[in-house]
XYZ file of C-alpha atoms in Angstrom:
399
model
C -20.308 -0.501 11.363
C -18.288 1.922 13.580
C -19.535 5.450 13.785
C -16.056 7.002 13.571
C -12.736 5.851 12.211
C -10.729 4.267 14.955
C -7.317 3.562 13.267
C -4.253 5.383 14.654
C -2.050 7.161 12.203
C 0.126 4.238 11.145
C 1.325 4.058 7.499
C 1.743 0.698 5.877
C 4.102 2.128 3.311
C 6.811 1.845 5.962
C 9.945 3.858 6.252
C 13.166 3.188 4.368
C 13.639 0.642 1.549
C 16.754 1.477 -0.445
C 19.618 -0.898 -0.431
C 18.011 -3.300 1.966
C 15.816 -4.718 -0.782
C 18.491 -4.613 -3.434
C 20.933 -6.404 -1.116
C 18.488 -9.251 -0.705
C 18.077 -9.630 -4.467
C 21.838 -9.406 -4.849
C 22.231 -12.263 -2.365
C 19.719 -14.351 -4.323
C 21.701 -13.751 -7.579
C 24.980 -14.563 -6.013
C 23.669 -17.786 -4.571
C 22.408 -18.797 -8.020
C 25.807 -18.107 -9.454
C 27.514 -20.245 -6.838
C 25.742 -23.451 -7.695
C 22.761 -22.920 -5.341
C 19.419 -23.526 -7.185
C 18.038 -20.303 -8.675
C 15.350 -18.496 -6.651
C 12.775 -18.525 -9.471
C 10.065 -21.063 -9.147
C 8.344 -22.234 -12.360
C 4.497 -22.236 -12.522
C 4.191 -26.020 -12.354
C 6.147 -26.142 -9.033
C 4.135 -23.604 -7.094
C 1.052 -25.489 -5.874
C 0.754 -27.966 -2.998
C -2.116 -30.338 -2.353
C -5.008 -28.098 -1.426
C -6.448 -29.300 1.904
C -9.183 -26.706 2.016
C -12.015 -29.282 1.711
C -10.851 -31.323 4.700
C -9.024 -28.667 6.772
C -11.445 -25.760 7.276
C -8.899 -23.234 8.238
C -6.151 -20.894 6.975
C -3.342 -18.680 8.234
C -3.239 -15.005 7.287
C -0.286 -12.681 7.850
C -1.101 -8.955 7.888
C 0.136 -5.590 9.194
C -0.855 -4.335 12.697
C -3.993 -2.239 13.014
C -5.075 -3.027 9.436
C -8.496 -4.640 10.061
C -11.662 -3.566 11.829
C -11.981 -4.353 15.560
C -14.837 -4.114 18.069
C -14.818 -0.820 19.966
C -15.629 -2.560 23.270
C -13.568 -5.707 22.720
C -10.515 -4.863 20.575
C -9.539 -8.529 20.255
C -12.590 -9.179 18.176
C -12.596 -8.532 14.397
C -16.209 -8.295 13.195
C -15.767 -8.779 9.430
C -13.374 -11.669 9.997
C -15.687 -13.324 12.532
C -18.525 -12.967 10.020
C -16.545 -14.899 7.455
C -15.723 -17.648 9.994
C -19.353 -17.973 11.054
C -20.706 -18.095 7.508
C -18.170 -20.563 6.083
C -17.004 -22.634 9.029
C -13.425 -21.767 8.129
C -11.245 -20.631 11.101
C -8.649 -18.055 10.427
C -5.428 -17.703 12.346
C -4.826 -14.014 11.903
C -1.231 -12.984 12.644
C -0.140 -9.296 12.790
C 3.482 -9.971 11.946
C 4.289 -7.728 9.081
C 6.028 -4.391 10.086
C 8.214 -3.803 7.134
C 8.222 -5.196 3.555
C 11.958 -5.999 3.464
C 11.924 -7.465 6.931
C 9.076 -9.768 6.034
C 10.767 -10.668 2.761
C 13.843 -11.766 4.663
C 11.671 -13.807 7.061
C 9.949 -15.957 4.463
C 12.367 -15.838 1.466
C 14.553 -18.808 2.707
C 11.470 -21.101 2.621
C 10.202 -19.810 -0.779
C 13.679 -19.922 -2.371
C 14.259 -23.491 -1.211
C 10.766 -24.586 -2.236
C 9.418 -25.162 1.289
C 6.022 -24.019 2.603
C 5.907 -20.760 4.543
C 3.066 -21.908 6.834
C 1.040 -18.924 5.605
C -1.890 -19.181 3.223
C -2.355 -15.438 2.766
C -0.023 -12.437 3.046
C -0.482 -8.681 2.579
C 2.459 -6.620 1.343
C 3.001 -3.402 -0.604
C 2.596 -3.657 -4.377
C 6.152 -2.780 -5.193
C 7.221 -5.789 -3.055
C 4.440 -7.846 -4.581
C 6.079 -7.225 -7.923
C 9.229 -8.924 -6.605
C 7.314 -11.959 -5.508
C 5.510 -12.227 -8.812
C 8.779 -12.008 -10.765
C 10.369 -14.713 -8.626
C 7.307 -17.048 -9.068
C 6.737 -17.106 -5.291
C 2.973 -16.700 -5.405
C 0.169 -18.698 -6.977
C -2.283 -17.574 -9.530
C -5.741 -17.189 -8.072
C -8.814 -19.026 -9.356
C -11.358 -16.297 -10.113
C -14.191 -18.806 -10.199
C -13.852 -18.711 -6.366
C -13.896 -14.930 -6.441
C -16.998 -13.543 -8.266
C -16.968 -10.395 -6.034
C -13.400 -9.568 -6.936
C -14.305 -9.932 -10.574
C -17.316 -7.637 -10.330
C -16.261 -5.039 -7.805
C -12.454 -4.423 -7.925
C -11.781 -0.776 -8.741
C -10.925 -0.464 -12.504
C -8.041 1.805 -11.577
C -6.356 -1.083 -9.686
C -7.143 -3.953 -12.058
C -3.975 -4.200 -14.120
C -0.738 -2.811 -12.603
C 2.464 -3.278 -14.657
C 3.876 -5.884 -12.274
C 0.738 -8.056 -12.432
C -1.317 -7.459 -15.557
C -4.899 -8.490 -14.945
C -4.208 -9.019 -11.267
C -3.781 -12.810 -11.704
C -1.580 -13.133 -8.582
C -2.582 -10.234 -6.390
C -5.754 -8.633 -5.089
C -5.620 -5.161 -3.310
C -6.392 -5.199 0.283
C -6.485 -1.436 0.783
C -5.205 1.382 -1.422
C -3.976 4.883 -0.920
C -2.461 7.994 -2.567
C 0.910 9.587 -2.252
C 0.237 13.337 -2.595
C 1.036 16.551 -0.755
C -0.233 17.603 2.701
C 0.022 21.123 3.902
C -1.331 23.531 6.559
C -3.329 26.098 4.685
C -3.868 28.428 7.631
C -0.182 28.638 8.418
C 0.932 28.774 4.798
C -1.769 31.299 3.806
C -2.310 30.004 0.302
C -3.160 26.894 -1.716
C -0.831 24.301 -3.016
C -1.828 22.947 -6.460
C 1.356 21.721 -8.052
C 4.338 19.633 -7.059
C 6.560 22.623 -8.020
C 4.846 24.593 -5.284
C 7.027 22.660 -2.770
C 10.024 24.717 -4.137
C 8.457 28.113 -3.439
C 10.651 30.587 -1.465
C 8.200 30.899 1.359
C 8.585 27.184 2.089
C 12.308 27.211 2.409
C 13.372 24.861 5.222
C 9.689 23.885 5.829
C 9.306 20.997 3.380
C 9.952 17.284 3.836
C 10.075 14.511 1.323
C 9.683 10.781 1.923
C 12.964 8.962 2.527
C 12.002 5.689 0.833
C 12.896 5.661 -2.795
C 9.841 3.545 -3.735
C 7.606 6.078 -1.933
C 9.092 9.302 -3.158
C 9.937 9.099 -6.850
C 6.574 8.762 -8.583
C 4.996 11.993 -7.314
C 8.117 13.977 -8.119
C 8.207 12.496 -11.679
C 4.571 13.487 -12.128
C 5.518 17.009 -11.313
C 7.711 16.916 -14.400
C 4.847 15.684 -16.550
C 6.119 12.033 -16.740
C 3.745 9.148 -17.369
C 4.636 7.106 -14.282
C 3.206 3.884 -15.824
C 6.120 3.937 -18.313
C 8.924 6.060 -16.851
C 12.574 5.803 -17.917
C 15.982 5.859 -16.319
C 16.594 9.460 -17.423
C 13.338 10.459 -15.622
C 14.652 9.026 -12.395
C 18.089 10.729 -12.592
C 16.408 14.104 -13.559
C 14.406 13.865 -10.277
C 17.575 13.197 -8.334
C 19.272 16.245 -9.908
C 16.365 18.425 -8.943
C 16.113 17.143 -5.417
C 19.924 17.609 -4.950
C 19.575 21.220 -5.907
C 16.711 21.730 -3.476
C 18.809 20.121 -0.646
C 21.690 22.412 -1.530
C 19.414 25.438 -1.319
C 18.123 24.388 2.118
C 14.531 24.014 0.771
C 14.107 20.576 2.179
C 14.137 20.388 5.927
C 14.666 16.592 6.031
C 13.658 13.264 4.579
C 11.243 11.327 6.650
C 9.404 8.083 7.127
C 5.979 8.239 8.771
C 7.352 10.887 11.225
C 6.327 13.687 8.870
C 3.064 13.516 10.792
C 4.573 15.125 13.911
C 6.434 17.782 11.858
C 3.260 18.843 10.056
C 1.185 18.774 13.320
C 3.729 20.878 15.201
C 4.131 23.426 12.397
C 7.849 22.766 11.959
C 6.870 21.767 8.407
C 4.267 23.538 6.323
C 4.151 21.129 3.327
C 5.255 17.517 2.666
C 4.906 14.384 0.751
C 2.193 12.394 2.569
C -0.149 9.457 2.446
C -3.836 9.996 2.122
C -4.693 7.546 4.994
C -2.510 9.506 7.426
C -4.068 12.811 6.535
C -7.495 11.645 7.308
C -6.336 11.080 10.909
C -4.500 14.387 11.027
C -7.503 16.287 9.910
C -9.531 14.943 12.816
C -7.278 16.938 15.093
C -6.436 19.872 12.829
C -8.962 20.800 10.052
C -6.490 23.269 8.650
C -4.362 20.374 7.240
C -5.334 19.644 3.645
C -4.288 16.867 1.226
C -3.919 17.590 -2.438
C -3.598 15.555 -5.535
C -1.521 17.976 -7.632
C -2.833 18.974 -11.046
C -0.017 16.947 -12.616
C -1.278 13.856 -10.791
C -0.384 11.596 -7.881
C 0.556 7.991 -7.315
C -2.139 5.460 -6.484
C -0.764 2.413 -4.638
C -2.059 -0.629 -2.728
C -1.089 -3.291 -0.263
C -2.179 -6.539 -1.815
C -3.214 -10.001 -0.802
C -1.257 -12.943 -2.214
C -1.176 -16.690 -1.768
C 2.393 -17.907 -1.351
C 3.743 -21.014 -3.065
C 2.892 -24.361 -1.422
C 0.081 -22.809 0.607
C -1.999 -25.721 1.863
C -5.400 -23.942 2.008
C -5.521 -22.047 -1.295
C -9.270 -22.294 -1.861
C -10.080 -21.123 1.636
C -7.767 -18.123 1.120
C -9.532 -17.269 -2.181
C -12.892 -17.376 -0.481
C -11.698 -15.053 2.281
C -10.437 -12.551 -0.274
C -13.751 -12.636 -1.988
C -15.548 -12.081 1.300
C -13.827 -8.695 1.621
C -15.003 -7.712 -1.806
C -18.657 -7.768 -0.893
C -19.548 -4.049 -0.840
C -21.112 -4.234 2.636
C -17.986 -5.895 4.038
C -15.731 -3.491 2.213
C -17.719 -0.615 3.575
C -17.383 -1.865 7.151
C -13.632 -2.167 6.706
C -13.277 1.225 4.979
C -15.146 2.951 7.834
C -12.530 1.709 10.190
C -9.153 1.818 8.350
C -9.833 5.030 6.297
C -7.689 4.091 3.302
C -8.768 4.311 -0.271
C -11.388 1.571 -0.668
C -10.660 -0.780 -3.550
C -14.421 -1.469 -3.885
C -16.097 1.663 -5.206
C -19.537 0.052 -4.649
C -18.960 0.247 -0.938
C -19.555 3.966 -1.192
C -23.306 3.529 -1.639
C -23.389 1.255 1.457
C -21.859 3.969 3.614
C -23.987 6.701 2.095
C -27.079 4.815 3.090
C -26.101 4.663 6.775
C -28.519 6.242 9.311
C -25.590 7.604 11.128
C -24.540 11.002 9.747
C -20.875 10.672 10.467
C -20.714 7.217 8.861
C -22.611 8.439 5.861
C -20.209 11.385 5.541
C -17.346 8.977 4.916
C -18.956 8.201 1.563
C -18.134 11.763 0.445
C -14.544 11.767 1.612
C -12.406 11.779 -1.574
C -9.526 10.266 0.339
C -11.615 7.128 0.826
C -13.632 7.281 -2.387
C -11.811 9.628 -4.866
C -14.193 11.656 -6.947
C -14.148 11.555 -10.722
C -11.844 14.544 -11.146
C -9.238 13.108 -8.710
C -9.440 9.697 -10.295
C -8.412 11.134 -13.573
C -5.136 12.349 -11.978
C -4.260 9.023 -10.319
C -1.926 6.428 -11.800
C -0.098 3.308 -10.600
C 3.702 3.707 -11.093
C 5.744 1.173 -13.004
C 7.852 -0.394 -10.232
C 11.619 -0.332 -10.022
C 12.926 -3.478 -11.647
C 15.590 -5.751 -10.065
C 18.134 -4.626 -12.624
C 17.558 -0.921 -11.793
C 17.337 -1.101 -8.095
C 20.983 -1.208 -7.080
C 21.958 1.811 -9.252
C 18.925 3.854 -8.270
C 19.134 3.078 -4.520
C 22.794 4.088 -4.476
C 21.893 7.505 -6.084
C 18.803 8.112 -3.910
C 20.421 7.058 -0.666
C 23.348 9.356 -1.301
C 20.954 12.270 -1.425
C 18.884 11.151 1.492
C 21.982 10.569 3.569
C 21.707 6.880 4.243
């Protein structure tokens, strides 16, 4: 287990979604209306012959820098190599996912036309997972192959609205969208979403540009239950943000580049991801991350097995490997996101190395009880809502 987190500040929530995703869905709908077979795949048509017993391999597509590596030999991935050695299953690990919509565009032609993607396992953000689940492009997992998932998956992540009971998805890593700020430069605490609109922060605030990333936290500031929000809740947020833009309160809308604004002091407070802030705090301990008293959004990037995957059982076994607390702990010590296996905390706490043991007490990796009470998974934006909402949000952001 590494003594210190090694992951650079790279957010997997990516930058701008907006009309890109809705355009893809619009294209799918138009094709269906023009006599092209509908994109939806029925449950009975999703499985291929599983070759796992005779072909001891699988192909796994993931984001860059999203798995532990060996400090001295970065090409080695210790937790993955341990799985290969134990099971005899070789894993072709491909770091090819850089953006959810881009990856959707890459593999959707195969899935829509009922052809294999040549990938047995993929990792994408939960809001995009919801799209795959609705389209029937992923297979239901066999939990008899995943006893660790059954036992150790965080209760907060077990049943999102897009996949009740997590039948089709399993979280890879999780995180929180909250507020980051520089307490020394600001000279006070931030405790509420509404604190972003204080007069002493005029022109020193950024919000996330991606609609899917920004809306939930802002709704929570209005006291909305984000697991069951309504259209009026979204448009109220847009009205409020438009007013703040007109006042000059918001410096700009950002992707992951809020990191440099906060580090330089150009921005004093911003919407931020918990995993990024851990890295920022290593260089500047004055930067704090807060889950507002009204709550914050808990999200995940999740593992899925696409339709017609040829090595489904092998993929299910690999997922379960990462839900062993000792493996989850090793991964958490490296990537520094919210660990979806709370039992990994005790593994880290028992480390003989003080810095590694300290990670067990970091609430941005293992949220404490008080923080957990304020976290919720947002209902995702449905296909029917997306075009309308994206047009409104992108008009505010300036896309």
